PDB file of C-alpha atoms in Angstrom:
ATOM      1  CA  UNK A 607      94.346  96.726  83.763  1.00 61.00           C
ATOM      2  CA  UNK A 608      95.124  93.349  82.317  1.00 52.00           C
ATOM      3  CA  UNK A 609      98.368  91.242  83.439  1.00 45.00           C
ATOM      4  CA  UNK A 610      98.451  89.354  80.125  1.00 32.00           C
ATOM      5  CA  UNK A 611      94.866  96.507  74.750  1.00 27.00           C
ATOM      6  CA  UNK A 612      81.936 117.258  61.792  1.00 24.00           C
ATOM      7  CA  UNK A 613      83.033 120.387  62.121  1.00 27.00           C
ATOM      8  CA  UNK A 614      86.637 121.749  62.337  1.00 28.00           C
ATOM      9  CA  UNK A 615      87.319 123.690  65.530  1.00 25.00           C
ATOM     10  CA  UNK A 616      87.954 127.318  64.854  1.00 28.00           C
ATOM     11  CA  UNK A 617      89.833 127.678  68.223  1.00 28.00           C
ATOM     12  CA  UNK A 618      92.125 125.036  69.497  1.00 30.00           C
ATOM     13  CA  UNK A 619      90.991 123.226  72.335  1.00 36.00           C
ATOM     14  CA  UNK A 620      94.796 122.698  73.816  1.00 44.00           C
ATOM     15  CA  UNK A 621      97.563 124.901  73.540  1.00 41.00           C
ATOM     16  CA  UNK A 622     100.814 123.383  74.483  1.00 38.00           C
ATOM     17  CA  UNK A 623     104.421 124.720  74.482  1.00 38.00           C
ATOM     18  CA  UNK A 624     106.662 122.771  71.865  1.00 36.00           C
ATOM     19  CA  UNK A 625     109.303 125.151  70.998  1.00 38.00           C
ATOM     20  CA  UNK A 626     112.344 126.207  73.238  1.00 35.00           C
ATOM     21  CA  UNK A 627     111.141 129.938  73.143  1.00 39.00           C
ATOM     22  CA  UNK A 628     107.963 128.542  75.010  1.00 35.00           C
ATOM     23  CA  UNK A 629     105.548 129.998  72.203  1.00 35.00           C
ATOM     24  CA  UNK A 630     102.198 128.161  72.424  1.00 34.00           C
ATOM     25  CA  UNK A 631     101.250 126.271  69.420  1.00 38.00           C
ATOM     26  CA  UNK A 632      97.791 124.944  68.839  1.00 35.00           C
ATOM     27  CA  UNK A 633      97.102 121.037  69.118  1.00 35.00           C
ATOM     28  CA  UNK A 634      93.510 119.844  68.423  1.00 36.00           C
ATOM     29  CA  UNK A 635      91.671 116.889  69.601  1.00 35.00           C
ATOM     30  CA  UNK A 636      92.216 113.640  67.621  1.00 37.00           C
ATOM     31  CA  UNK A 637      90.178 113.582  64.590  1.00 36.00           C
ATOM     32  CA  UNK A 638      90.394 117.308  63.955  1.00 36.00           C
ATOM     33  CA  UNK A 639      91.696 117.740  60.494  1.00 36.00           C
ATOM     34  CA  UNK A 640      93.423 120.955  61.531  1.00 38.00           C
ATOM     35  CA  UNK A 641      96.025 118.811  63.939  1.00 35.00           C
ATOM     36  CA  UNK A 642      99.414 117.739  62.339  1.00 33.00           C
ATOM     37  CA  UNK A 643      99.469 114.025  62.418  1.00 35.00           C
ATOM     38  CA  UNK A 644     102.556 112.398  63.824  1.00 35.00           C
ATOM     39  CA  UNK A 645     103.407 108.987  61.951  1.00 39.00           C
ATOM     40  CA  UNK A 646     105.737 106.784  63.800  1.00 38.00           C
ATOM     41  CA  UNK A 647     108.347 107.193  60.837  1.00 39.00           C
ATOM     42  CA  UNK A 648     108.242 110.983  60.938  1.00 39.00           C
ATOM     43  CA  UNK A 649     111.072 111.696  63.439  1.00 44.00           C
ATOM     44  CA  UNK A 650     110.768 115.221  64.988  1.00 48.00           C
ATOM     45  CA  UNK A 651     107.865 116.980  63.099  1.00 49.00           C
ATOM     46  CA  UNK A 652     108.433 119.869  65.605  1.00 62.00           C
ATOM     47  CA  UNK A 653     105.263 119.329  67.452  1.00 80.00           C
ATOM     48  CA  UNK A 654     106.266 116.127  69.224  1.00 94.00           C
ATOM     49  CA  UNK A 655     102.907 114.721  69.842  1.00 96.00           C
ATOM     50  CA  UNK A 656     102.067 111.262  70.683  1.00 97.00           C
ATOM     51  CA  UNK A 657      98.348 110.217  70.671  1.00 97.00           C
ATOM     52  CA  UNK A 658      97.170 107.082  72.626  1.00 97.00           C
ATOM     53  CA  UNK A 659      93.657 106.335  71.460  1.00 96.00           C
ATOM     54  CA  UNK A 660      93.376 102.533  71.656  1.00 96.00           C
ATOM     55  CA  UNK A 661      93.918  99.809  74.220  1.00 96.00           C
ATOM     56  CA  UNK A 662      97.416  99.370  75.737  1.00 96.00           C
ATOM     57  CA  UNK A 663      99.291  96.483  73.941  1.00 96.00           C
ATOM     58  CA  UNK A 664     102.578  95.395  73.152  1.00 96.00           C
ATOM     59  CA  UNK A 665     102.294  96.527  69.595  1.00 97.00           C
ATOM     60  CA  UNK A 666     101.226 100.057  70.727  1.00 97.00           C
ATOM     61  CA  UNK A 667     104.091 100.138  73.429  1.00 97.00           C
ATOM     62  CA  UNK A 668     106.738  99.362  70.597  1.00 97.00           C
ATOM     63  CA  UNK A 669     105.351 102.152  68.393  1.00 97.00           C
ATOM     64  CA  UNK A 670     105.202 104.725  71.687  1.00 97.00           C
ATOM     65  CA  UNK A 671     108.629 103.805  72.860  1.00 97.00           C
ATOM     66  CA  UNK A 672     110.172 103.968  69.457  1.00 97.00           C
ATOM     67  CA  UNK A 673     108.595 107.598  69.086  1.00 97.00           C
ATOM     68  CA  UNK A 674     109.950 108.768  72.488  1.00 97.00           C
ATOM     69  CA  UNK A 675     113.478 107.680  71.646  1.00 97.00           C
ATOM     70  CA  UNK A 676     113.215 109.279  68.300  1.00 96.00           C
ATOM     71  CA  UNK A 677     112.182 112.578  69.665  1.00 97.00           C
ATOM     72  CA  UNK A 678     114.766 112.277  72.390  1.00 97.00           C
ATOM     73  CA  UNK A 679     117.538 111.798  69.883  1.00 96.00           C
ATOM     74  CA  UNK A 680     116.453 114.406  67.504  1.00 95.00           C
ATOM     75  CA  UNK A 681     116.041 117.138  70.270  1.00 95.00           C
ATOM     76  CA  UNK A 682     116.708 115.901  73.887  1.00 96.00           C
ATOM     77  CA  UNK A 683     115.310 117.821  76.598  1.00 96.00           C
ATOM     78  CA  UNK A 684     112.426 119.304  74.703  1.00 96.00           C
ATOM     79  CA  UNK A 685     108.959 118.539  76.016  1.00 96.00           C
ATOM     80  CA  UNK A 686     107.047 115.603  74.436  1.00 97.00           C
ATOM     81  CA  UNK A 687     103.209 115.745  74.456  1.00 97.00           C
ATOM     82  CA  UNK A 688     101.140 112.569  75.008  1.00 98.00           C
ATOM     83  CA  UNK A 689      97.316 112.689  74.804  1.00 97.00           C
ATOM     84  CA  UNK A 690      95.476 109.711  76.323  1.00 98.00           C
ATOM     85  CA  UNK A 691      92.222 108.451  75.320  1.00 98.00           C
ATOM     86  CA  UNK A 692      92.378 104.799  76.234  1.00 97.00           C
ATOM     87  CA  UNK A 693      90.746 102.015  78.307  1.00 96.00           C
ATOM     88  CA  UNK A 694      94.025 100.815  79.479  1.00 95.00           C
ATOM     89  CA  UNK A 695      95.261  97.258  78.652  1.00 94.00           C
ATOM     90  CA  UNK A 696      98.386  95.031  79.362  1.00 94.00           C
ATOM     91  CA  UNK A 697     100.307  95.952  82.449  1.00 95.00           C
ATOM     92  CA  UNK A 698     103.888  95.159  80.999  1.00 95.00           C
ATOM     93  CA  UNK A 699     103.229  97.065  77.909  1.00 97.00           C
ATOM     94  CA  UNK A 700     102.515  99.987  79.881  1.00 97.00           C
ATOM     95  CA  UNK A 701     105.349  99.813  82.149  1.00 97.00           C
ATOM     96  CA  UNK A 702     107.747  99.696  79.139  1.00 97.00           C
ATOM     97  CA  UNK A 703     106.141 103.215  78.118  1.00 98.00           C
ATOM     98  CA  UNK A 704     106.606 104.474  81.659  1.00 98.00           C
ATOM     99  CA  UNK A 705     110.077 103.245  81.822  1.00 98.00           C
ATOM    100  CA  UNK A 706     110.826 104.673  78.386  1.00 98.00           C
ATOM    101  CA  UNK A 707     109.522 108.057  79.733  1.00 98.00           C
ATOM    102  CA  UNK A 708     111.617 108.018  82.721  1.00 97.00           C
ATOM    103  CA  UNK A 709     114.730 107.035  80.709  1.00 97.00           C
ATOM    104  CA  UNK A 710     114.608 110.021  78.269  1.00 98.00           C
ATOM    105  CA  UNK A 711     115.654 113.425  79.350  1.00 97.00           C
ATOM    106  CA  UNK A 712     112.779 115.074  77.505  1.00 97.00           C
ATOM    107  CA  UNK A 713     109.789 115.700  79.956  1.00 97.00           C
ATOM    108  CA  UNK A 714     106.678 113.952  78.983  1.00 98.00           C
ATOM    109  CA  UNK A 715     103.455 116.364  79.377  1.00 97.00           C
ATOM    110  CA  UNK A 716     100.307 113.974  79.548  1.00 98.00           C
ATOM    111  CA  UNK A 717      96.714 114.996  78.673  1.00 98.00           C
ATOM    112  CA  UNK A 718      93.599 112.919  79.569  1.00 98.00           C
ATOM    113  CA  UNK A 719      91.092 113.281  76.805  1.00 96.00           C
ATOM    114  CA  UNK A 720      87.612 111.506  77.448  1.00 96.00           C
ATOM    115  CA  UNK A 721      88.965 109.212  79.677  1.00 97.00           C
ATOM    116  CA  UNK A 722      92.176 107.443  80.891  1.00 98.00           C
ATOM    117  CA  UNK A 723      91.310 104.190  82.538  1.00 97.00           C
ATOM    118  CA  UNK A 724      93.564 101.371  84.139  1.00 96.00           C
ATOM    119  CA  UNK A 725      96.922 101.077  82.862  1.00 96.00           C
ATOM    120  CA  UNK A 726      96.326 104.289  80.896  1.00 98.00           C
ATOM    121  CA  UNK A 727      95.719 106.142  84.081  1.00 98.00           C
ATOM    122  CA  UNK A 728      99.164 104.990  85.438  1.00 98.00           C
ATOM    123  CA  UNK A 729     100.782 106.410  82.317  1.00 98.00           C
ATOM    124  CA  UNK A 730      98.739 109.709  82.678  1.00 98.00           C
ATOM    125  CA  UNK A 731     100.099 109.891  86.499  1.00 98.00           C
ATOM    126  CA  UNK A 732     103.857 109.414  85.199  1.00 98.00           C
ATOM    127  CA  UNK A 733     103.820 112.611  83.103  1.00 98.00           C
ATOM    128  CA  UNK A 734     105.987 115.487  84.291  1.00 97.00           C
ATOM    129  CA  UNK A 735     105.132 116.853  87.505  1.00 96.00           C
ATOM    130  CA  UNK A 736     103.040 120.223  87.092  1.00 96.00           C
ATOM    131  CA  UNK A 737     102.199 119.380  83.496  1.00 97.00           C
ATOM    132  CA  UNK A 738      99.851 116.561  83.805  1.00 98.00           C
ATOM    133  CA  UNK A 739      96.466 117.915  82.372  1.00 97.00           C
ATOM    134  CA  UNK A 740      92.804 116.944  82.232  1.00 97.00           C
ATOM    135  CA  UNK A 741      89.801 118.099  80.416  1.00 96.00           C
ATOM    136  CA  UNK A 742      87.009 119.262  82.531  1.00 96.00           C
ATOM    137  CA  UNK A 743      84.509 116.518  81.828  1.00 96.00           C
ATOM    138  CA  UNK A 744      87.143 113.775  81.291  1.00 97.00           C
ATOM    139  CA  UNK A 745      87.467 110.838  83.766  1.00 98.00           C
ATOM    140  CA  UNK A 746      90.284 108.682  85.170  1.00 98.00           C
ATOM    141  CA  UNK A 747      89.844 105.279  86.419  1.00 98.00           C
ATOM    142  CA  UNK A 748      92.205 103.092  88.717  1.00 97.00           C
ATOM    143  CA  UNK A 749      91.626  99.685  89.795  1.00 94.00           C
ATOM    144  CA  UNK A 750      93.213  96.196  90.786  1.00 86.00           C
ATOM    145  CA  UNK A 751      95.237  94.491  88.078  1.00 78.00           C
ATOM    146  CA  UNK A 752      93.206  91.631  86.693  1.00 71.00           C
ATOM    147  CA  UNK A 753      94.503  88.204  85.308  1.00 67.00           C
ATOM    148  CA  UNK A 754      94.309  84.338  85.386  1.00 65.00           C
ATOM    149  CA  UNK A 755      96.238  81.443  86.093  1.00 68.00           C
ATOM    150  CA  UNK A 756      96.044  77.776  84.641  1.00 68.00           C
ATOM    151  CA  UNK A 757      98.075  74.493  84.548  1.00 71.00           C
ATOM    152  CA  UNK A 758      99.253  72.475  87.389  1.00 77.00           C
ATOM    153  CA  UNK A 759      99.373  73.980  90.876  1.00 80.00           C
ATOM    154  CA  UNK A 760     103.019  74.981  90.945  1.00 76.00           C
ATOM    155  CA  UNK A 761     102.372  76.906  87.725  1.00 80.00           C
ATOM    156  CA  UNK A 762      99.339  78.718  89.229  1.00 80.00           C
ATOM    157  CA  UNK A 763     101.574  79.562  92.411  1.00 82.00           C
ATOM    158  CA  UNK A 764     104.243  80.866  90.012  1.00 84.00           C
ATOM    159  CA  UNK A 765     101.669  82.917  87.856  1.00 77.00           C
ATOM    160  CA  UNK A 766     100.071  84.363  90.896  1.00 79.00           C
ATOM    161  CA  UNK A 767     103.250  85.484  92.381  1.00 84.00           C
ATOM    162  CA  UNK A 768     104.311  87.199  89.012  1.00 81.00           C
ATOM    163  CA  UNK A 769     100.747  88.959  89.044  1.00 83.00           C
ATOM    164  CA  UNK A 770     101.174  90.176  92.577  1.00 87.00           C
ATOM    165  CA  UNK A 771     104.551  91.401  91.772  1.00 91.00           C
ATOM    166  CA  UNK A 772     103.243  93.506  88.891  1.00 90.00           C
ATOM    167  CA  UNK A 773     100.391  94.797  90.923  1.00 92.00           C
ATOM    168  CA  UNK A 774     102.975  95.837  93.749  1.00 93.00           C
ATOM    169  CA  UNK A 775     104.962  97.567  91.142  1.00 95.00           C
ATOM    170  CA  UNK A 776     102.116  99.530  89.810  1.00 96.00           C
ATOM    171  CA  UNK A 777     101.148 100.467  93.355  1.00 96.00           C
ATOM    172  CA  UNK A 778     104.595 101.747  94.149  1.00 97.00           C
ATOM    173  CA  UNK A 779     104.561 103.641  90.834  1.00 97.00           C
ATOM    174  CA  UNK A 780     101.124 105.466  91.675  1.00 98.00           C
ATOM    175  CA  UNK A 781     102.224 106.160  95.163  1.00 98.00           C
ATOM    176  CA  UNK A 782     105.206 107.971  93.843  1.00 98.00           C
ATOM    177  CA  UNK A 783     103.414 109.799  91.291  1.00 98.00           C
ATOM    178  CA  UNK A 784     100.511 111.046  93.425  1.00 98.00           C
ATOM    179  CA  UNK A 785     102.004 111.345  96.826  1.00 97.00           C
ATOM    180  CA  UNK A 786      99.680 108.779  98.148  1.00 97.00           C
ATOM    181  CA  UNK A 787     100.804 105.958 100.589  1.00 97.00           C
ATOM    182  CA  UNK A 788     100.571 102.367  99.238  1.00 96.00           C
ATOM    183  CA  UNK A 789      97.652 101.750 101.566  1.00 97.00           C
ATOM    184  CA  UNK A 790      95.713 104.401 100.165  1.00 97.00           C
ATOM    185  CA  UNK A 791      96.474 103.313  96.525  1.00 97.00           C
ATOM    186  CA  UNK A 792      95.402  99.807  97.386  1.00 95.00           C
ATOM    187  CA  UNK A 793      92.178 100.886  98.892  1.00 96.00           C
ATOM    188  CA  UNK A 794      91.212 103.340  96.165  1.00 96.00           C
ATOM    189  CA  UNK A 795      91.957 100.483  93.647  1.00 94.00           C
ATOM    190  CA  UNK A 796      89.842  97.897  95.208  1.00 92.00           C
ATOM    191  CA  UNK A 797      87.086  98.381  92.629  1.00 93.00           C
ATOM    192  CA  UNK A 798      86.659 100.208  89.524  1.00 96.00           C
ATOM    193  CA  UNK A 799      87.314 103.830  90.846  1.00 97.00           C
ATOM    194  CA  UNK A 800      86.071 106.236  88.296  1.00 98.00           C
ATOM    195  CA  UNK A 801      86.984 109.968  89.025  1.00 98.00           C
ATOM    196  CA  UNK A 802      85.985 113.321  87.746  1.00 98.00           C
ATOM    197  CA  UNK A 803      88.461 115.645  86.839  1.00 97.00           C
ATOM    198  CA  UNK A 804      88.701 117.499  89.945  1.00 97.00           C
ATOM    199  CA  UNK A 805      88.660 114.344  92.017  1.00 98.00           C
ATOM    200  CA  UNK A 806      91.703 113.092  89.911  1.00 98.00           C
ATOM    201  CA  UNK A 807      93.454 116.292  90.591  1.00 98.00           C
ATOM    202  CA  UNK A 808      92.771 116.042  94.316  1.00 98.00           C
ATOM    203  CA  UNK A 809      94.131 112.418  94.443  1.00 98.00           C
ATOM    204  CA  UNK A 810      97.196 113.460  92.571  1.00 98.00           C
ATOM    205  CA  UNK A 811      96.827 111.631  89.430  1.00 98.00           C
ATOM    206  CA  UNK A 812      96.949 115.018  87.326  1.00 98.00           C
ATOM    207  CA  UNK A 813      97.956 118.671  88.134  1.00 97.00           C
ATOM    208  CA  UNK A 814      95.548 120.883  86.045  1.00 96.00           C
ATOM    209  CA  UNK A 815      92.298 121.152  84.638  1.00 95.00           C
ATOM    210  CA  UNK A 816      92.509 122.186  80.953  1.00 89.00           C
ATOM    211  CA  UNK A 817      90.105 125.141  81.425  1.00 78.00           C
ATOM    212  CA  UNK A 818      92.882 127.549  80.802  1.00 57.00           C
ATOM    213  CA  UNK A 819      96.235 127.937  79.173  1.00 60.00           C
ATOM    214  CA  UNK A 820      98.606 125.164  80.536  1.00 56.00           C
ATOM    215  CA  UNK A 821     101.482 126.491  82.566  1.00 62.00           C
ATOM    216  CA  UNK A 822     104.881 127.434  80.742  1.00 68.00           C
ATOM    217  CA  UNK A 823     107.673 124.927  80.988  1.00 69.00           C
ATOM    218  CA  UNK A 824     110.950 125.986  82.472  1.00 71.00           C
ATOM    219  CA  UNK A 825     113.751 123.376  81.771  1.00 71.00           C
ATOM    220  CA  UNK A 826     115.671 122.284  84.790  1.00 65.00           C
TER     221      UNK A 826
END
């Protein structure tokens, strides 16, 4: 988390609910040609799928937040599905995505595919409660934020204060998302803490392992 980025499957790996009548529609892993690609300009294609499979950067955050707002405008309150296979990246960019997820009325279901590390793990944890999923052999990693400071001593102090503030924000977000207290979050994040799917579930970063059909969503 930086303070300053062969064959087609015959059976869908994930089944997610994208329609109001809660009928299951297939969504495949990124790279499967059977999947419907969601382009940034596509509006609401019906699948409402966002794939994050690169570092979290300001450019990515602009695309993701725009898609979230576009889906919300097209069909408010209907679930949006976000698949994460990312090493994490810029904290501010990740917070922009999380703020937008919290701002819209459409619940965002999150899925860890491969691994969700650093800021990607925070985004994963901020998905709709009871609809945060992980594949059985995927990993989640949380750790302390990292960054640097330069210039004169006053600038170094100001930059460090800013970094501490961002880290505290992330700790509070993870605490709220997982149900763990701040001290537990900070202790668990002192080093790169790689968690297996079951451990991430126990810690509260995800709700379900995707070895069965995801739970149906009931609008509030």
